[in-house]
Coordinates of C-alpha atoms in Angstrom, one line a residue:
M1 CA 20.1 -28.8 7.3
P2 CA 20.5 -25.7 7.3
K3 CA 18.5 -22.5 7.8
I4 CA 17.2 -19.5 5.8
L5 CA 15.0 -16.7 7.1
I6 CA 14.0 -14.2 5.1
V7 CA 12.4 -11.0 7.4
G8 CA 10.2 -9.3 4.6
G9 CA 7.8 -10.2 2.0
G10 CA 7.6 -7.6 0.1
Y11 CA 9.8 -7.2 -4.0
A12 CA 13.3 -8.6 -2.8
G13 CA 11.8 -11.0 0.1
F14 CA 9.3 -12.3 -2.0
Y15 CA 11.6 -13.3 -4.9
T16 CA 14.3 -14.2 -3.0
A17 CA 12.5 -16.8 -1.7
W18 CA 10.4 -17.6 -4.9
K19 CA 14.4 -18.1 -6.0
L20 CA 15.6 -20.3 -3.3
E21 CA 12.7 -23.1 -4.1
K22 CA 14.3 -22.9 -7.8
H23 CA 17.6 -23.4 -6.9
L24 CA 18.0 -25.5 -3.8
R25 CA 17.8 -28.8 -3.7
K26 CA 15.3 -31.1 -1.5
G27 CA 16.9 -31.0 2.0
E28 CA 19.4 -28.8 1.5
A29 CA 17.9 -25.8 3.2
M30 CA 15.1 -24.7 4.7
V31 CA 13.6 -21.5 4.7
T32 CA 11.0 -19.6 6.6
M33 CA 9.9 -16.1 5.4
V34 CA 8.0 -13.3 7.8
D35 CA 6.1 -10.9 7.1
P36 CA 3.1 -8.7 8.5
L37 CA 0.8 -9.3 5.6
P38 CA -0.1 -12.0 3.3
Y39 CA 1.2 -10.7 0.2
M40 CA 3.9 -9.0 -1.9
T41 CA 2.3 -5.2 -3.5
Y42 CA 3.5 -4.5 -7.1
Q43 CA 4.0 -1.0 -6.0
P44 CA 4.0 0.5 -9.9
F45 CA 0.0 -0.8 -10.3
L46 CA -0.8 1.7 -7.1
P47 CA -2.0 4.4 -8.8
E48 CA -3.2 2.9 -11.0
V49 CA -5.2 1.2 -8.1
A50 CA -6.1 4.3 -7.2
A51 CA -7.5 5.6 -10.2
G52 CA -9.6 2.7 -10.5
E53 CA -8.0 0.8 -13.2
I54 CA -6.7 -2.3 -11.5
E55 CA -8.6 -4.6 -9.1
P56 CA -7.0 -4.3 -5.9
R57 CA -6.3 -8.2 -5.2
N58 CA -4.9 -8.4 -8.4
A59 CA -1.8 -5.8 -8.1
V60 CA -0.8 -8.1 -4.7
V61 CA 0.9 -11.6 -5.2
G62 CA 0.1 -14.1 -2.3
H63 CA 2.7 -16.0 -0.5
R64 CA 1.2 -19.1 0.2
R65 CA -0.6 -19.2 -3.1
H66 CA 2.9 -19.3 -4.8
L67 CA 5.5 -19.7 -2.1
K68 CA 5.5 -24.0 -2.2
T69 CA 7.9 -25.2 0.4
T70 CA 9.0 -22.1 2.1
K71 CA 7.4 -21.5 5.5
V72 CA 5.1 -18.6 5.5
V73 CA 4.9 -16.5 8.9
G74 CA 2.4 -14.0 9.5
A75 CA 4.1 -11.8 12.0
K76 CA 7.0 -9.0 12.4
V77 CA 10.8 -9.3 13.1
T78 CA 10.8 -6.6 16.0
G79 CA 15.1 -7.9 16.6
I80 CA 17.9 -9.0 15.7
N81 CA 20.5 -10.3 17.8
H82 CA 23.3 -11.6 14.5
A83 CA 26.0 -12.6 16.8
T84 CA 23.9 -15.1 18.4
K85 CA 22.2 -15.4 15.2
T86 CA 18.8 -14.9 16.3
A87 CA 15.5 -12.9 15.5
T88 CA 12.6 -12.1 17.7
I89 CA 9.4 -12.8 15.9
T90 CA 6.4 -10.5 17.4
P91 CA 3.2 -11.7 15.6
P92 CA -0.5 -10.0 15.7
V93 CA -1.7 -12.1 18.5
G94 CA 0.1 -14.1 21.5
E95 CA 3.2 -13.8 22.6
P96 CA 6.3 -13.2 20.6
W97 CA 9.4 -15.8 20.8
T98 CA 12.6 -16.7 19.5
E99 CA 13.8 -18.3 15.6
T100 CA 17.5 -19.7 15.5
Y101 CA 19.2 -19.0 11.8
D102 CA 22.4 -20.2 9.9
Q103 CA 21.4 -17.6 7.2
I104 CA 19.4 -14.6 7.5
V105 CA 17.9 -12.1 4.8
V106 CA 17.1 -8.8 5.7
T107 CA 14.4 -7.6 3.1
A108 CA 12.2 -5.4 4.9
G109 CA 11.2 -2.2 2.5
A110 CA 10.9 0.7 2.9
V111 CA 8.2 3.6 5.0
S112 CA 6.6 6.8 4.1
R113 CA 9.2 9.4 4.7
T114 CA 7.8 12.8 6.1
F115 CA 8.1 15.6 8.5
P116 CA 6.9 17.3 11.6
I117 CA 4.7 19.2 9.7
P118 CA 1.0 20.2 12.0
G119 CA -1.0 18.1 10.4
I120 CA -0.2 16.2 8.0
A121 CA 0.4 12.4 10.0
D122 CA -3.2 12.7 10.9
N123 CA -4.8 14.0 7.9
A124 CA -2.6 13.1 4.8
I125 CA -2.1 9.7 3.2
G126 CA 0.7 7.1 2.0
L127 CA 0.5 5.3 -1.5
K128 CA 3.0 2.5 -0.3
S129 CA 0.9 -0.2 0.5
I130 CA -3.3 -1.5 -1.8
E131 CA -5.2 -0.3 1.0
E132 CA -4.5 3.4 0.9
A133 CA -4.6 3.3 -2.7
V134 CA -8.2 1.7 -1.9
A135 CA -8.9 4.5 0.5
I136 CA -7.4 7.1 -2.5
R137 CA -9.9 5.9 -4.9
D138 CA -12.8 5.7 -2.5
R139 CA -12.3 8.8 -0.7
I140 CA -12.2 10.8 -4.5
I141 CA -15.4 9.5 -5.2
T142 CA -17.5 9.5 -2.4
N143 CA -15.7 13.1 -1.6
F144 CA -17.5 14.1 -5.6
N145 CA -20.5 12.3 -4.6
K146 CA -21.1 14.6 -2.0
A147 CA -19.8 17.7 -4.0
E148 CA -22.9 17.2 -6.7
N149 CA -26.0 17.6 -4.3
L150 CA -24.2 20.8 -2.9
P151 CA -24.0 24.6 -3.9
A152 CA -21.3 26.1 -5.3
G153 CA -18.6 27.7 -2.4
P154 CA -15.6 27.0 0.5
E155 CA -17.6 23.1 1.0
R156 CA -17.6 21.8 -2.5
D157 CA -14.7 23.8 -3.4
R158 CA -12.3 21.4 -0.6
L159 CA -14.5 18.3 -2.1
L160 CA -13.5 18.6 -4.8
T161 CA -9.4 19.7 -4.7
V162 CA -6.7 16.9 -4.2
V163 CA -3.7 17.3 -3.4
V164 CA -0.4 15.8 -3.7
V165 CA 2.8 16.6 -1.8
G166 CA 5.6 14.7 -3.6
G167 CA 7.2 15.5 -8.0
G168 CA 8.5 12.3 -7.7
F169 CA 7.3 9.5 -10.0
A170 CA 5.0 8.1 -7.9
G171 CA 4.0 11.8 -7.1
I172 CA 3.5 12.3 -10.7
E173 CA 2.3 9.1 -11.7
V174 CA -0.5 9.2 -8.8
F175 CA -1.6 12.7 -9.6
A176 CA -1.9 12.1 -13.0
E177 CA -4.0 8.7 -12.8
L178 CA -6.4 10.8 -10.6
R179 CA -7.1 14.0 -12.2
A180 CA -7.5 11.7 -15.4
M181 CA -10.3 9.4 -12.7
A182 CA -11.8 12.5 -12.2
S183 CA -12.6 13.4 -15.4
S184 CA -14.2 10.3 -16.2
L185 CA -16.5 11.1 -12.5
L186 CA -17.7 13.7 -14.8
K187 CA -19.7 12.7 -17.3
D188 CA -22.1 10.5 -14.7
R189 CA -22.0 14.0 -12.9
P190 CA -23.3 16.5 -14.9
G191 CA -24.0 19.2 -11.8
I192 CA -19.9 19.0 -11.7
R193 CA -18.1 21.3 -14.0
F194 CA -14.4 20.4 -15.3
E195 CA -13.8 24.0 -14.0
D196 CA -14.8 23.2 -10.8
T197 CA -12.5 20.3 -9.3
H198 CA -8.8 21.8 -8.3
F199 CA -5.7 19.4 -8.6
H200 CA -2.6 20.3 -7.0
L201 CA 0.8 18.9 -7.0
I202 CA 3.5 20.3 -4.9
E203 CA 7.6 19.6 -4.9
A204 CA 10.6 21.5 -2.9
M205 CA 12.6 20.8 -5.9
G206 CA 13.3 22.9 -9.1
R207 CA 12.2 20.1 -11.4
I208 CA 10.0 17.0 -11.1
M209 CA 11.2 13.4 -11.8
P210 CA 15.0 13.5 -11.3
E211 CA 14.5 10.1 -13.1
V212 CA 14.6 11.5 -16.7
S213 CA 15.2 14.3 -19.0
L214 CA 14.8 17.7 -17.7
K215 CA 13.8 18.0 -21.8
T216 CA 11.1 15.4 -20.8
S217 CA 10.5 16.5 -17.1
E218 CA 9.1 20.1 -18.9
W219 CA 6.9 18.4 -21.4
V220 CA 4.8 16.1 -18.5
L221 CA 4.7 20.2 -16.9
K222 CA 3.0 20.7 -20.1
D223 CA 1.4 18.3 -20.2
L224 CA -0.5 18.2 -16.3
A225 CA -1.5 21.8 -17.3
K226 CA -3.3 21.3 -20.1
R227 CA -5.4 18.9 -18.5
G228 CA -5.9 21.5 -15.4
A229 CA -3.3 21.2 -13.2
H230 CA -1.7 22.6 -10.9
V231 CA 1.8 22.1 -10.0
H232 CA 4.1 24.4 -7.7
L233 CA 7.4 24.2 -7.7
D234 CA 10.2 25.7 -5.5
T235 CA 7.2 25.5 -2.6
Q236 CA 7.0 23.9 0.7
V237 CA 4.1 22.7 3.3
K238 CA 4.1 24.4 6.3
G239 CA 0.8 23.1 7.8
A240 CA -2.0 20.6 7.0
V241 CA -4.4 21.4 9.9
D242 CA -7.5 20.6 9.5
G243 CA -6.8 19.6 5.3
N244 CA -5.9 23.2 5.7
V245 CA -2.3 22.7 3.7
E246 CA -0.1 25.9 3.7
L247 CA 2.7 26.1 1.6
S248 CA 5.7 28.0 1.8
T249 CA 4.2 31.3 -1.0
G250 CA 1.9 31.4 1.8
E251 CA -1.1 30.3 -0.2
V252 CA -3.8 28.3 1.5
L253 CA -5.4 25.2 0.0
P254 CA -8.6 23.8 1.5
T255 CA -8.6 20.0 0.7
D256 CA -10.1 16.4 2.1
V257 CA -7.5 14.3 0.4
I258 CA -3.7 14.9 1.0
V259 CA -1.4 12.0 -0.3
W260 CA 2.2 12.0 0.7
T261 CA 4.5 11.0 -1.1
A262 CA 7.6 13.1 -0.9
G263 CA 10.3 10.2 -0.4
V264 CA 10.8 7.2 1.7
M265 CA 13.0 5.8 4.1
A266 CA 14.4 2.1 5.3
N267 CA 11.8 0.8 7.8
P268 CA 12.6 2.1 11.2
T269 CA 11.9 -1.5 12.9
V270 CA 13.4 -3.9 11.5
V271 CA 16.5 -1.2 11.3
R272 CA 17.0 0.0 14.9
G273 CA 15.6 -3.5 16.1
G274 CA 19.0 -5.1 15.6
D275 CA 23.0 -5.6 15.8
L276 CA 23.2 -5.1 11.7
P277 CA 25.6 -2.3 10.9
V278 CA 24.0 0.7 9.6
E279 CA 24.6 3.3 7.7
E280 CA 24.4 7.4 7.9
R281 CA 21.0 7.8 6.3
G282 CA 19.5 4.6 8.3
R283 CA 19.9 1.3 5.4
I284 CA 21.8 -1.2 6.2
Q285 CA 25.5 -1.1 5.3
T286 CA 25.1 -4.0 2.2
R287 CA 28.1 -5.0 -0.1
A288 CA 28.0 -4.9 -3.9
D289 CA 28.0 -9.0 -3.0
L290 CA 25.1 -8.6 -1.5
R291 CA 26.0 -9.6 1.9
V292 CA 26.0 -7.1 5.3
G293 CA 29.6 -4.9 6.3
T294 CA 32.0 -3.7 4.8
A295 CA 33.9 -3.8 1.1
E296 CA 37.2 -4.9 2.8
E297 CA 35.0 -7.0 5.3
P298 CA 31.8 -9.5 5.1
L299 CA 29.7 -10.4 8.2
E300 CA 29.2 -14.1 7.9
G301 CA 25.0 -15.8 7.5
A302 CA 24.0 -11.6 7.2
W303 CA 22.5 -10.6 3.4
A304 CA 20.2 -7.5 2.3
A305 CA 18.6 -6.5 -0.7
G306 CA 16.0 -3.8 -1.5
D307 CA 15.1 -0.4 0.0
V308 CA 16.3 -1.4 4.0
A309 CA 19.8 -1.7 2.4
A310 CA 22.4 0.3 0.8
V311 CA 23.9 -1.5 -2.2
P312 CA 27.0 -0.5 -4.1
D313 CA 25.9 0.8 -7.6
L314 CA 29.0 -0.7 -9.8
S315 CA 27.7 1.1 -12.9
G316 CA 28.0 3.9 -11.6
G317 CA 24.7 5.4 -12.1
G318 CA 23.6 5.8 -8.8
V319 CA 22.9 8.6 -6.7
G320 CA 25.4 8.9 -3.9
G321 CA 27.0 5.7 -5.3
F322 CA 24.3 3.5 -4.5
C323 CA 21.7 1.8 -5.5
V324 CA 18.3 3.9 -5.8
P325 CA 15.1 2.4 -4.3
N326 CA 12.8 1.6 -6.8
A327 CA 11.1 -2.6 -7.7
Q328 CA 13.8 -2.8 -10.9
H329 CA 16.9 -3.0 -8.3
A330 CA 14.8 -4.9 -5.5
V331 CA 13.5 -7.4 -8.0
R332 CA 16.9 -7.9 -9.8
Q333 CA 19.0 -7.5 -6.6
A334 CA 17.1 -10.4 -5.1
K335 CA 17.5 -13.0 -7.7
L336 CA 21.3 -12.9 -7.6
M337 CA 20.6 -13.0 -3.5
A338 CA 19.2 -16.1 -3.8
K339 CA 22.0 -17.7 -5.9
N340 CA 24.8 -16.0 -4.0
V341 CA 22.6 -18.1 0.0
V342 CA 22.9 -21.1 -2.8
A343 CA 26.6 -20.8 -3.6
V344 CA 27.3 -20.1 -0.1
L345 CA 26.1 -22.9 1.5
R346 CA 27.8 -25.4 -1.2
G347 CA 31.0 -23.9 0.1
E348 CA 31.8 -21.5 -3.3
L349 CA 31.8 -17.3 -4.3
P350 CA 29.2 -15.4 -4.2
R351 CA 29.4 -12.5 -7.2
E352 CA 28.6 -9.0 -7.1
Y353 CA 25.8 -7.6 -8.3
K354 CA 26.0 -5.0 -11.0
H355 CA 22.7 -3.7 -13.2
K356 CA 22.9 -0.7 -15.4
N357 CA 19.2 1.5 -15.0
L358 CA 17.2 0.7 -17.9
G359 CA 15.4 3.6 -17.7
A360 CA 12.3 5.2 -16.0
V361 CA 8.7 4.8 -17.6
A362 CA 5.5 6.2 -16.1
G363 CA 1.7 6.1 -16.9
L364 CA -0.1 9.4 -16.9
G365 CA -3.4 8.3 -17.2
L366 CA -4.8 6.3 -20.0
Y367 CA -3.0 7.0 -23.4
N368 CA -0.5 8.4 -22.0
G369 CA 3.0 8.1 -20.6
V370 CA 6.2 9.5 -20.3
F371 CA 9.7 7.3 -21.3
Q372 CA 13.6 8.1 -20.9
S373 CA 16.7 5.7 -21.4
G374 CA 19.9 7.4 -21.8
N375 CA 18.6 10.1 -24.8
I376 CA 16.3 8.2 -25.8
A377 CA 12.6 9.6 -24.4
L378 CA 9.1 8.4 -26.2
K379 CA 6.1 10.4 -25.0
G380 CA 2.2 9.7 -25.0
F381 CA 0.7 6.8 -26.7
I382 CA 3.6 5.2 -27.8
A383 CA 5.8 5.3 -24.0
W384 CA 2.0 4.7 -22.6
C385 CA 2.5 1.3 -24.3
A386 CA 5.8 1.0 -23.4
H387 CA 4.7 1.5 -19.8
R388 CA 1.9 -1.1 -19.8
G389 CA 4.0 -4.1 -21.4
Y390 CA 7.4 -3.2 -19.0
H391 CA 4.7 -3.7 -16.3
G392 CA 2.8 -6.5 -17.0
L393 CA 5.7 -8.1 -18.1
A394 CA 7.2 -7.7 -14.5
M395 CA 4.9 -9.1 -12.6
P396 CA 5.1 -12.3 -10.7
S397 CA 4.1 -15.5 -12.2
W398 CA 1.3 -15.9 -15.3
E399 CA -1.3 -16.6 -13.1
R400 CA -0.7 -12.4 -11.3
K401 CA -0.3 -11.5 -15.3
W402 CA -3.3 -12.3 -16.6
R403 CA -5.1 -11.5 -14.2
V404 CA -4.0 -7.4 -14.7
I405 CA -4.2 -7.9 -18.7
G406 CA -7.9 -9.1 -17.4
D407 CA -8.6 -6.2 -16.2
W408 CA -7.0 -3.9 -19.0
W409 CA -9.0 -5.8 -22.0
L410 CA -12.5 -5.2 -19.9
N411 CA -11.4 -1.4 -19.1
F412 CA -11.2 -0.6 -22.8
W413 CA -14.4 -2.4 -23.4
M414 CA -16.6 -1.0 -20.8
G415 CA -14.6 1.5 -19.3
R416 CA -14.4 2.5 -15.1
D417 CA -15.9 1.1 -12.9
N418 CA -16.5 4.4 -11.0
V419 CA -17.9 2.9 -7.9
S420 CA -16.9 4.1 -4.5
L421 CA -16.4 1.3 -1.8
I422 CA -16.0 3.2 1.1
A423 CA -18.0 1.6 3.1
V424 CA -15.7 -1.0 4.0
Q425 CA -13.8 0.9 5.8
T426 CA -16.3 0.8 8.8
P427 CA -18.5 -2.8 7.7
R428 CA -20.6 -2.8 10.6
H429 CA -21.8 -0.2 10.9
Y430 CA -25.0 -0.4 8.9
F431 CA -25.5 -3.5 11.4
E432 CA -24.8 -1.8 14.5
E433 CA -27.4 0.7 13.0
F434 CA -30.2 -1.0 13.1
A435 CA -29.5 -4.0 15.8
T436 CA -30.8 -4.3 18.7
R437 CA -29.3 -4.0 22.1
P438 CA -30.8 -5.6 25.4
R439 CA -31.7 -2.9 27.4
P440 CA -29.7 -1.6 30.4
A441 CA -29.5 -3.5 34.0
E442 CA -31.1 -0.3 35.5
A443 CA -34.0 0.4 33.3
E444 CA -35.0 -3.1 33.8
A445 CA -34.6 -3.3 37.4
K446 CA -37.6 0.1 37.5
P447 CA -40.0 -2.2 35.9
A448 CA -40.1 -4.4 38.5
A449 CA -40.1 -2.7 41.2
E450 CA -43.4 -0.7 39.9
K451 CA -45.0 -4.7 39.3
A452 CA -43.9 -6.2 42.6
P453 CA -47.0 -4.5 44.7
A454 CA -49.4 -5.8 41.8
A455 CA -48.5 -9.7 42.7
K456 CA -50.2 -9.5 46.1
K457 CA -53.3 -9.2 45.1
P458 CA -54.4 -13.4 44.2
A459 CA -53.9 -13.8 47.9
A460 CA -56.0 -11.4 49.2
K461 CA -58.8 -12.3 47.1
K462 CA -60.3 -14.7 50.6
P463 CA -64.3 -13.7 49.2
A464 CA -63.9 -14.9 46.1
V465 CA -63.1 -18.3 48.1
K466 CA -66.1 -17.9 50.4
K467 CA -67.8 -17.9 47.0
A468 CA -67.0 -20.5 45.9
A469 CA -67.9 -22.4 48.9
T470 CA -71.3 -21.3 49.7
P471 CA -72.7 -23.2 46.7
K472 CA -70.9 -26.3 47.1
T473 CA -72.4 -25.7 50.9
D474 CA -75.9 -25.4 50.4
A475 CA -76.1 -28.3 47.6
V476 CA -75.1 -30.3 50.0
E477 CA -77.7 -29.3 52.5
S478 CA -80.5 -29.6 50.3

C-alpha cells in the first residue's frame, strides 16, 4: 500500500489529510501526518483570542479528534532525503527514526521573521501560535492590575504602554483588538484613565495594510487615531533592550509588551533539513499543480503547499508572481492537492491551482472592521459582520464552528471575561512556595552529633541498680 507522508499539521497539512480521508478508497493508501503540535491553529482568530473574545481551545482543531484514519505522529521532521524517499522524524522524547514514503506532502508553514535588532529576541513576542496570543492577553491584563496600584510615573507608564511592530493585516488586527480590550478594562479599574494608556504601532513602510486600497488604509488610520492609538509610518525599530523600544526617529517607548508581526518566513527546520529545491526567498520551489520542481520538470513523489511553498499565482494577483502566504490560499491549495495526489496514485494527471483572491477582511475590535474586494470597500459594522461571517464559516468542522459562535454569543450578552491567568505559565509556584522540603544532609548530621554523648547516660546509672537490688536482699534476710 502506498505511503503518504504529510509534513506539518497546520492549514495546508490538516486540510490535505482531511480531504485525503474523503477521496481515498479503503486500503488505497496509508496516510501519516507529522507535527509537534496536536492541533491546527486557526490563525485569523489569534487577534480575537489575544483580546479575550474567543476562548483559546475553541480556536484550534484537534488532529486526533477530526482525522479518523490518518496516523498522527507528535514529532518534528528534521530531515528529508527525497533521493531515497526517507524522512528523519525526531520526537520530543526518545531517539529519532527514519520513515519511508512513496509520496511526501510538505506543508510545514511559516514562522515569525525577525531581524538582528538588539533586544527583540529577548523582549518581543510573536503572533503565530495560540500560546503567544494567550500570553499577550494575560500580560496586558496583569499589567493593568499592577498599574492601578502605582502612582503616576515612569513605571506606571511602562505597564500601560503596548507596542506592535508591523502594519500588515495581522499587526493591524491585533493592534485594534488590543486597543478595544484595553478600553473595556478601564470600566472595572477607575484608577486608570483612558489618557493613561498608550498604544503604538510601528511600520517601516509609508502605509499600512498593502492588501487593501490606499483610501481604505487611510480610513483605518483615521479610525485608529479616534481611539487614541498612535501609528508611526516610515519608522523602524532600532532597539528594544530592557523593553525600551528605540525608533529611527529618535523616540524611545518604554513598554512591557512588544508584539512582533513584521513578516514571516518558511519553516527553516524543514526547508534547510532536506534536499528539495528551494527558491531565492527560502521557500520550496513548487509548480502550479503543487508538485515540487520547475515548470519544465516535476520532482516525482514530492508535493508542497501553503506558506512553505512558492506556488505560482496563475491569476496574476500575487506578489512577484507567487501566491501570498495567507490562509485563503493554504486551504484551497490543500483541497486541490488532496485531489491531485489521489489522481497521481490512480494514474491520472494533476490539475493546476488557480484561484483569484476573493478580497481581504479584517476585524478592528468589537463592531468595527474593514473589507476590500476589488473596488468594493466596506467599513465599520457591516465589514465587521462580514469578517465574523467569513471566518466563522471557514473554521473547519461544525463542531469547531459552534464553539466559536458560542463564544461570540455569550460575549454579546455577558461581555468579555477580563481575567488574567498568567500564573498558568508557572503552575507550580504556589505549591513550591509552601511545600515542606527534606532537611539538608549537613543539618541532619549536626544534631545527631550533639545528641551522641547523652545516649551513654543509661549505662552509667550503677547506683540506681544497687538501690533496686537492696530492698530485695533485705526481704530475703527477714
